[in-house]
Tab-separated table of C-alpha atoms in Angstrom:
chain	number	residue	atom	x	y	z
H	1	UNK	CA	0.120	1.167	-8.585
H	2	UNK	CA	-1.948	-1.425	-9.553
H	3	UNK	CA	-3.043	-4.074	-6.943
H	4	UNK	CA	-2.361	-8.047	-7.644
H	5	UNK	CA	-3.342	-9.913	-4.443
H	6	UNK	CA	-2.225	-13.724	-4.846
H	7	UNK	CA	-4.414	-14.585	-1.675
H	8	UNK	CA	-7.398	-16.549	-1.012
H	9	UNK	CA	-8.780	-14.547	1.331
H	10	UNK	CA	-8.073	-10.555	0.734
H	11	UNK	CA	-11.113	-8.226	1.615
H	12	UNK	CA	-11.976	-7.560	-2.165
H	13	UNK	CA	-10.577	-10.181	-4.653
H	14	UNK	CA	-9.459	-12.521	-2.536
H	15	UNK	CA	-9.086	-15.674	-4.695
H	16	UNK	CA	-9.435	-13.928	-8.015
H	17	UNK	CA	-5.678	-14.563	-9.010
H	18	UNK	CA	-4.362	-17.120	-7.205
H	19	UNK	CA	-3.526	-19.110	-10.613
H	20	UNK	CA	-0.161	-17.826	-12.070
H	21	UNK	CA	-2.054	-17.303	-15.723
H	22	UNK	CA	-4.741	-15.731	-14.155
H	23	UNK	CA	-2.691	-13.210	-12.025
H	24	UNK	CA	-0.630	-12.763	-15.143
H	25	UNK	CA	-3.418	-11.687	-17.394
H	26	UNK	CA	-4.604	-9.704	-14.464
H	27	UNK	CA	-1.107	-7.848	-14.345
H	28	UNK	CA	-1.327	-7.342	-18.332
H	29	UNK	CA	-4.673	-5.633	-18.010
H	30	UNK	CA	-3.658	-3.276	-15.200
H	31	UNK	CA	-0.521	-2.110	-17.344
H	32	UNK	CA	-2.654	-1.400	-20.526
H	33	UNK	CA	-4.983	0.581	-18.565
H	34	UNK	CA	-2.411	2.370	-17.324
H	35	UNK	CA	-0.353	1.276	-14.107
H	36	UNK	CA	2.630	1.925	-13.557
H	37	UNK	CA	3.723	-0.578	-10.922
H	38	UNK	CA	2.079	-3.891	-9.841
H	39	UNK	CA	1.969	-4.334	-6.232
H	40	UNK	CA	2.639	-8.168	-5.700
H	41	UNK	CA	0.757	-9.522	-2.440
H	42	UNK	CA	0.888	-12.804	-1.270
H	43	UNK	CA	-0.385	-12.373	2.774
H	44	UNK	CA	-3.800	-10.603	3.091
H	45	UNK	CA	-3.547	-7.819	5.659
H	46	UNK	CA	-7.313	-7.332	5.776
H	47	UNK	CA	-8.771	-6.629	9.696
H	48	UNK	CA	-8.275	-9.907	11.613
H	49	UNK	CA	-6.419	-11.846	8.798
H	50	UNK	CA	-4.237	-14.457	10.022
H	51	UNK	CA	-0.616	-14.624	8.910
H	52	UNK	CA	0.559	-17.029	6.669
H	53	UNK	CA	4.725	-19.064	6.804
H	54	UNK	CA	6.872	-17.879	5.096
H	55	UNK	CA	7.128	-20.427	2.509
H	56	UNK	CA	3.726	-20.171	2.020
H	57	UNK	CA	3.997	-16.152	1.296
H	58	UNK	CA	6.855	-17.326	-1.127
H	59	UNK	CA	5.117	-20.190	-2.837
H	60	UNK	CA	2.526	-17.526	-4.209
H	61	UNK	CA	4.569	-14.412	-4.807
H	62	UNK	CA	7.439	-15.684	-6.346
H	63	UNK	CA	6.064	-17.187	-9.723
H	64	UNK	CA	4.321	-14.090	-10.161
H	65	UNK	CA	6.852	-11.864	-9.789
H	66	UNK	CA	9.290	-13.895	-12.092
H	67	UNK	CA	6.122	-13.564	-14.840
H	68	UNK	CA	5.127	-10.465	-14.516
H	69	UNK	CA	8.758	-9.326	-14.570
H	70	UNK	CA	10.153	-11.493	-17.445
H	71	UNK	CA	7.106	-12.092	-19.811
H	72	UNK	CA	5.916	-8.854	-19.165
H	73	UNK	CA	8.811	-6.254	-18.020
H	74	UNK	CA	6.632	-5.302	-15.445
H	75	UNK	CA	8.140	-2.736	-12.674
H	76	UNK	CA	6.636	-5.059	-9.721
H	77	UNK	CA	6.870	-4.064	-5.866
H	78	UNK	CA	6.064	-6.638	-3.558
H	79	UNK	CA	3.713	-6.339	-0.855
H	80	UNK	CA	5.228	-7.859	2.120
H	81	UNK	CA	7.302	-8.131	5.707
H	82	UNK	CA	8.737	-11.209	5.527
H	83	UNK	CA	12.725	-11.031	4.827
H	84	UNK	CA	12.685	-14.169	2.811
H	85	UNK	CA	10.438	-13.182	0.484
H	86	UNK	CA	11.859	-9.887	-0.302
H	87	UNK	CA	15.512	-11.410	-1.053
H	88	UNK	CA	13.793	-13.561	-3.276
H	89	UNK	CA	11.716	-11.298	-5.284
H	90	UNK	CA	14.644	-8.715	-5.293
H	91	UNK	CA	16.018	-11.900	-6.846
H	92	UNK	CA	13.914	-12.441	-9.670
H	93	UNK	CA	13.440	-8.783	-10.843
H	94	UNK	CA	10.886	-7.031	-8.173
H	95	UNK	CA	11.641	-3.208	-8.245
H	96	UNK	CA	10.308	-2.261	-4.971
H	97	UNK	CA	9.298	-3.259	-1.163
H	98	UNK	CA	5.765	-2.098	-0.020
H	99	UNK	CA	5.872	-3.340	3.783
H	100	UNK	CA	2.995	-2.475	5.634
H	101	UNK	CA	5.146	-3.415	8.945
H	102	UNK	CA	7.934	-0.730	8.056
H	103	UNK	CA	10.425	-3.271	8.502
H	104	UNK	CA	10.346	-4.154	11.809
H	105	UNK	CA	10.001	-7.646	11.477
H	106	UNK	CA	13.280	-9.209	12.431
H	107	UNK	CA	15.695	-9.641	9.732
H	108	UNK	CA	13.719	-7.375	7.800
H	109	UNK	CA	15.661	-4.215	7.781
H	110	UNK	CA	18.749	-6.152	6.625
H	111	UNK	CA	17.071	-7.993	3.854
H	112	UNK	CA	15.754	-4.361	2.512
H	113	UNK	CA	18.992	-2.811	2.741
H	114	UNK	CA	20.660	-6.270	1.041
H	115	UNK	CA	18.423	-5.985	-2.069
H	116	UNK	CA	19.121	-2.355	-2.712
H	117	UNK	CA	15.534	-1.622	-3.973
H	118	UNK	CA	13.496	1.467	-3.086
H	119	UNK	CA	11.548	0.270	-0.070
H	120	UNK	CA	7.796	1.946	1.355
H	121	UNK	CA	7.604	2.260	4.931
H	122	UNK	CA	3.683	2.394	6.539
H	123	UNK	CA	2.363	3.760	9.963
H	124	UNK	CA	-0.267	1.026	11.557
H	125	UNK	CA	-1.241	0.430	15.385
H	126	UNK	CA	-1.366	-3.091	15.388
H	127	UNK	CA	-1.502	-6.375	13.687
H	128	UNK	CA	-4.387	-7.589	10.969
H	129	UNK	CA	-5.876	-9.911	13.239
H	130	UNK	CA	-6.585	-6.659	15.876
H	131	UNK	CA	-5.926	-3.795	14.311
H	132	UNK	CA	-9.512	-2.848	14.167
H	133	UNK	CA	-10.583	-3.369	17.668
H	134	UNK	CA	-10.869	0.369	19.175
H	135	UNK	CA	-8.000	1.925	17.690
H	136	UNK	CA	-7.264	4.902	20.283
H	137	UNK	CA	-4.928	7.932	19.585
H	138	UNK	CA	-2.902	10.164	22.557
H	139	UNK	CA	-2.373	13.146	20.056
H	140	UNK	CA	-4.087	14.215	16.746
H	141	UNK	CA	-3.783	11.207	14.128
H	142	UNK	CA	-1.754	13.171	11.684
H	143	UNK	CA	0.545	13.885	14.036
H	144	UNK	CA	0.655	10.571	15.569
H	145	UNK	CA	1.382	8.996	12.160
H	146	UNK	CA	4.176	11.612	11.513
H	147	UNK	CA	6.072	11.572	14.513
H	148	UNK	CA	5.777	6.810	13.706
H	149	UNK	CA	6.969	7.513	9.976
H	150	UNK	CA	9.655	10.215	11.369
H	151	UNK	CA	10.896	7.652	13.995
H	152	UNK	CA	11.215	4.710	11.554
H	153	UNK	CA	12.715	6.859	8.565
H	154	UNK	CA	15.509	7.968	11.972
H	155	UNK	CA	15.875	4.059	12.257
H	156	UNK	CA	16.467	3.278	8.496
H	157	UNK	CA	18.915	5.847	8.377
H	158	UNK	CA	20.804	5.170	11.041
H	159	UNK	CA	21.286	1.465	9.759
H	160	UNK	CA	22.556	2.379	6.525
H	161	UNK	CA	18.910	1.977	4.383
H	162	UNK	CA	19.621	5.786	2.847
H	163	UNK	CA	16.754	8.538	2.961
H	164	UNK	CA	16.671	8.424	-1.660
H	165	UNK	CA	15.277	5.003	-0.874
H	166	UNK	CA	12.343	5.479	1.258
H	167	UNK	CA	8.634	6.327	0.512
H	168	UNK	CA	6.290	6.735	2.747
H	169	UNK	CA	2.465	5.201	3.242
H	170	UNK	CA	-0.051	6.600	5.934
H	171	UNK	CA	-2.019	3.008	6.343
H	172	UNK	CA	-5.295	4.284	5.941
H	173	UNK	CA	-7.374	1.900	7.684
H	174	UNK	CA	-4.937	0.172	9.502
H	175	UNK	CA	-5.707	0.588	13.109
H	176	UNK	CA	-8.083	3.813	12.635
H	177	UNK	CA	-11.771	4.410	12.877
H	178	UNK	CA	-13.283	6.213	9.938
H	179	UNK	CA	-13.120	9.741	12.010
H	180	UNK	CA	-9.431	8.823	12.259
H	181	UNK	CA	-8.974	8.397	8.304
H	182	UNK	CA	-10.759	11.176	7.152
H	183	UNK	CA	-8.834	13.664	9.266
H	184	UNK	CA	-5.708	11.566	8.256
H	185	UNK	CA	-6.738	12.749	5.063
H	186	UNK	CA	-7.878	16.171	5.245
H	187	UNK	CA	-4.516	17.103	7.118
H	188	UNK	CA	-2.259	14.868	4.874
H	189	UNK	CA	-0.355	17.842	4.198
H	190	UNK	CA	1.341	17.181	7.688
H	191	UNK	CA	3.180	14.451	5.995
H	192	UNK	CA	4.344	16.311	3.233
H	193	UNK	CA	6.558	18.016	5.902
H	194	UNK	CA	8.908	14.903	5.924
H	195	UNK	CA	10.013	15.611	2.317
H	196	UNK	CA	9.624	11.662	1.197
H	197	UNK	CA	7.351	10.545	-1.930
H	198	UNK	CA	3.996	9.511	0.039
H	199	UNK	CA	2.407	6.062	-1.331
H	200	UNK	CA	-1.812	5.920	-0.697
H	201	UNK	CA	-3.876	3.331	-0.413
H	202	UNK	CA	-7.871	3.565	0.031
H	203	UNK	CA	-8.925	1.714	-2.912
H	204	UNK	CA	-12.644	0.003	-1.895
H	205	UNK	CA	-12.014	0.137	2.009
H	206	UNK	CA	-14.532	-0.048	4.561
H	207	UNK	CA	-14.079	3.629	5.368
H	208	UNK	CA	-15.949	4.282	1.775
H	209	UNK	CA	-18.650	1.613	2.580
H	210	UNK	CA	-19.426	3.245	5.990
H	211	UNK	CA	-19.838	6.637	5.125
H	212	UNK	CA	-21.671	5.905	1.650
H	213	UNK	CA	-23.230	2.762	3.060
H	214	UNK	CA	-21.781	0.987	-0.124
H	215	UNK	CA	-20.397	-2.686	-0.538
H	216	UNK	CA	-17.308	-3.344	-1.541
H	217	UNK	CA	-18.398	-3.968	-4.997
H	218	UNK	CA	-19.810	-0.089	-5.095
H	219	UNK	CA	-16.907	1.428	-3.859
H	220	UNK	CA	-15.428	3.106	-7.130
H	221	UNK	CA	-17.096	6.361	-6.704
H	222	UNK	CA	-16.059	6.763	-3.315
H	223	UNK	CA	-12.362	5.514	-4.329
H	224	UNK	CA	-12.027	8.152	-6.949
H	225	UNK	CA	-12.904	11.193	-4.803
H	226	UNK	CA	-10.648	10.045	-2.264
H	227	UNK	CA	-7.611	9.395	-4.961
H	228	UNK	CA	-8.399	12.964	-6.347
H	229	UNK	CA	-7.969	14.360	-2.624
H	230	UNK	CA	-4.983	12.300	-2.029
H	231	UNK	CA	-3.524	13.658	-5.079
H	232	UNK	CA	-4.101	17.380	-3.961
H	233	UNK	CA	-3.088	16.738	-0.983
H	234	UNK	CA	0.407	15.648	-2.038
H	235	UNK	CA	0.032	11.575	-3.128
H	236	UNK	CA	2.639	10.821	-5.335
H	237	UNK	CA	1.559	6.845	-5.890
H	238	UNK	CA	-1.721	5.683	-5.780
H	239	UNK	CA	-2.673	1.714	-4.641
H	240	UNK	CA	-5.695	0.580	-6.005
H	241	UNK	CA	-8.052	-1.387	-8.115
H	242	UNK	CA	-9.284	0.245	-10.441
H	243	UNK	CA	-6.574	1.524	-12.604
H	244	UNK	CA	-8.326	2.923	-15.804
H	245	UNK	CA	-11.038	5.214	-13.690
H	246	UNK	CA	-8.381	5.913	-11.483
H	247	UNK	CA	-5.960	7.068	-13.892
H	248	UNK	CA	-8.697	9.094	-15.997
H	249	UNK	CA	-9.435	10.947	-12.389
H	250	UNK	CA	-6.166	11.386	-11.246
H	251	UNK	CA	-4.810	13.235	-14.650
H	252	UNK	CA	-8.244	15.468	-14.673
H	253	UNK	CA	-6.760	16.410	-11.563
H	254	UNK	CA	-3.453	16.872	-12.369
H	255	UNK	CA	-4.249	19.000	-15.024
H	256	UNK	CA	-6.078	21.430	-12.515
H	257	UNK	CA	-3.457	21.252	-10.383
H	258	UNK	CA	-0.351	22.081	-13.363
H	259	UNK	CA	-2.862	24.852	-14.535
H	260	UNK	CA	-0.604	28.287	-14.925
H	261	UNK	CA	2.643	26.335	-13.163
């Protein structure tokens, strides 16, 4: 899953694509190099990001989505809570929801169920604007973000979003420490328990700059040793940047993995 941010202020390419062309041509290169989804985002959930109206979310994902998906036939999930915008991108052609609020947003749950698309639900603690401050845990993290993604697959289920449509997403680094995320995931296996397709993202986050002392812009190392883990560890889609490296390292380790199955 290739990332397209359409913000102005995202932690690592904020700005970069905020022009239709360029987030087209943008799109284009991720597909050649491999992707098989672009994630459309048009609200950065970066620590302490503000959140943007909802006509402003739909003023910058919609043109891209109708590109990508017409000029480009571009399986496109969109990155966001807000119910309007996921009618309308269901709308123009979008193939999947990737809400980082698990739909609890109101009107959200109806507006996923309405557009019939696959939809990926993610554990956080907190908004953007605080997730970051001292993130605290009762149990073990893995546990903690089972028993949230458990709960919230109960709550789809019960009104009427079926269990073939749901993916799930751990949230690395939203509301953890970097202890946190690295257990999350050296014990991702826990997840695997809930029998759903599991959706990572890690791709240049801070917990790679603080144990490598990298900036963002150094991060691809880092990335690719976590997307090889993620894979082993039962990561089914994999959010990120860097699509070529990523793809190259994820089909070394795939090959590993399908050796003598």
């Amino acid at each position: 899953m290739g990332i397209l941010n359409v913000t102005p202020d995202s932690f690592s390419d904020g700005g970069r694509h905020v022009a239709l062309d360029d987030a087209l041509r943008h799109g284009e290169r991720m597909l050649a190099e491999g992707a098989a989804l672009i994630d459309v985002g048009g609200e950065s959930t970066r620590p302490g990001a503000d959140p943007v109206s909802p006509q402003e979310e739909l003023d910058r994902v919609a043109p891209v989505v109708e590109a990508l998906v017409r000029e480009l036939d571009a399986l496109v999930s969109v990155d966001t809570s807000c119910p309007e915008v996921m009618r309308e991108s269901a709308a123009l052609g979008a193939g999947m929801i990737n809400d980082v609020r698990s739909l609890d947003r109101e009107g959200a749950m109806a507006a996923a169920i309405g557009s019939g698309l696959p939809v990926c639900l993610m554990h956080r603690q907190g908004e953007p604007r605080d997730m970051q401050q001292a993130p605290r845990y009762d149990v073990p993290i893995e546990e903690a973000v089972a028993d949230y993604l458990a709960a919230r697959v109960a709550e789809c289920e019960a009104a009427g979003l079926r269990r073939e449509r749901l993916l799930l997403d751990p949230g690395f680094g939203f509301g953890k420490t970097v202890e946190h995320n690295l257990r999350l995931l050296h014990r991702m296996g826990r997840l695997s328990e809930l029998e759903l397709p599991l959706l990572v993202g890690m791709s240049r986050k801070s917990m790679i700059g603080k144990v490598l002392e990298r900036p963002v812009e150094e991060r691809l190392p880092g990335g690719l040793a976590l997307s090889t883990l993620a894979v082993e560890r039962g990561a089914r889609i994999l959010r990120v940047h860097d699509v070529a490296p990523t793809v190259d390292a994820v089909n070394m380790t795939w090959a590993v993995l399908k050796e003598g199955c």
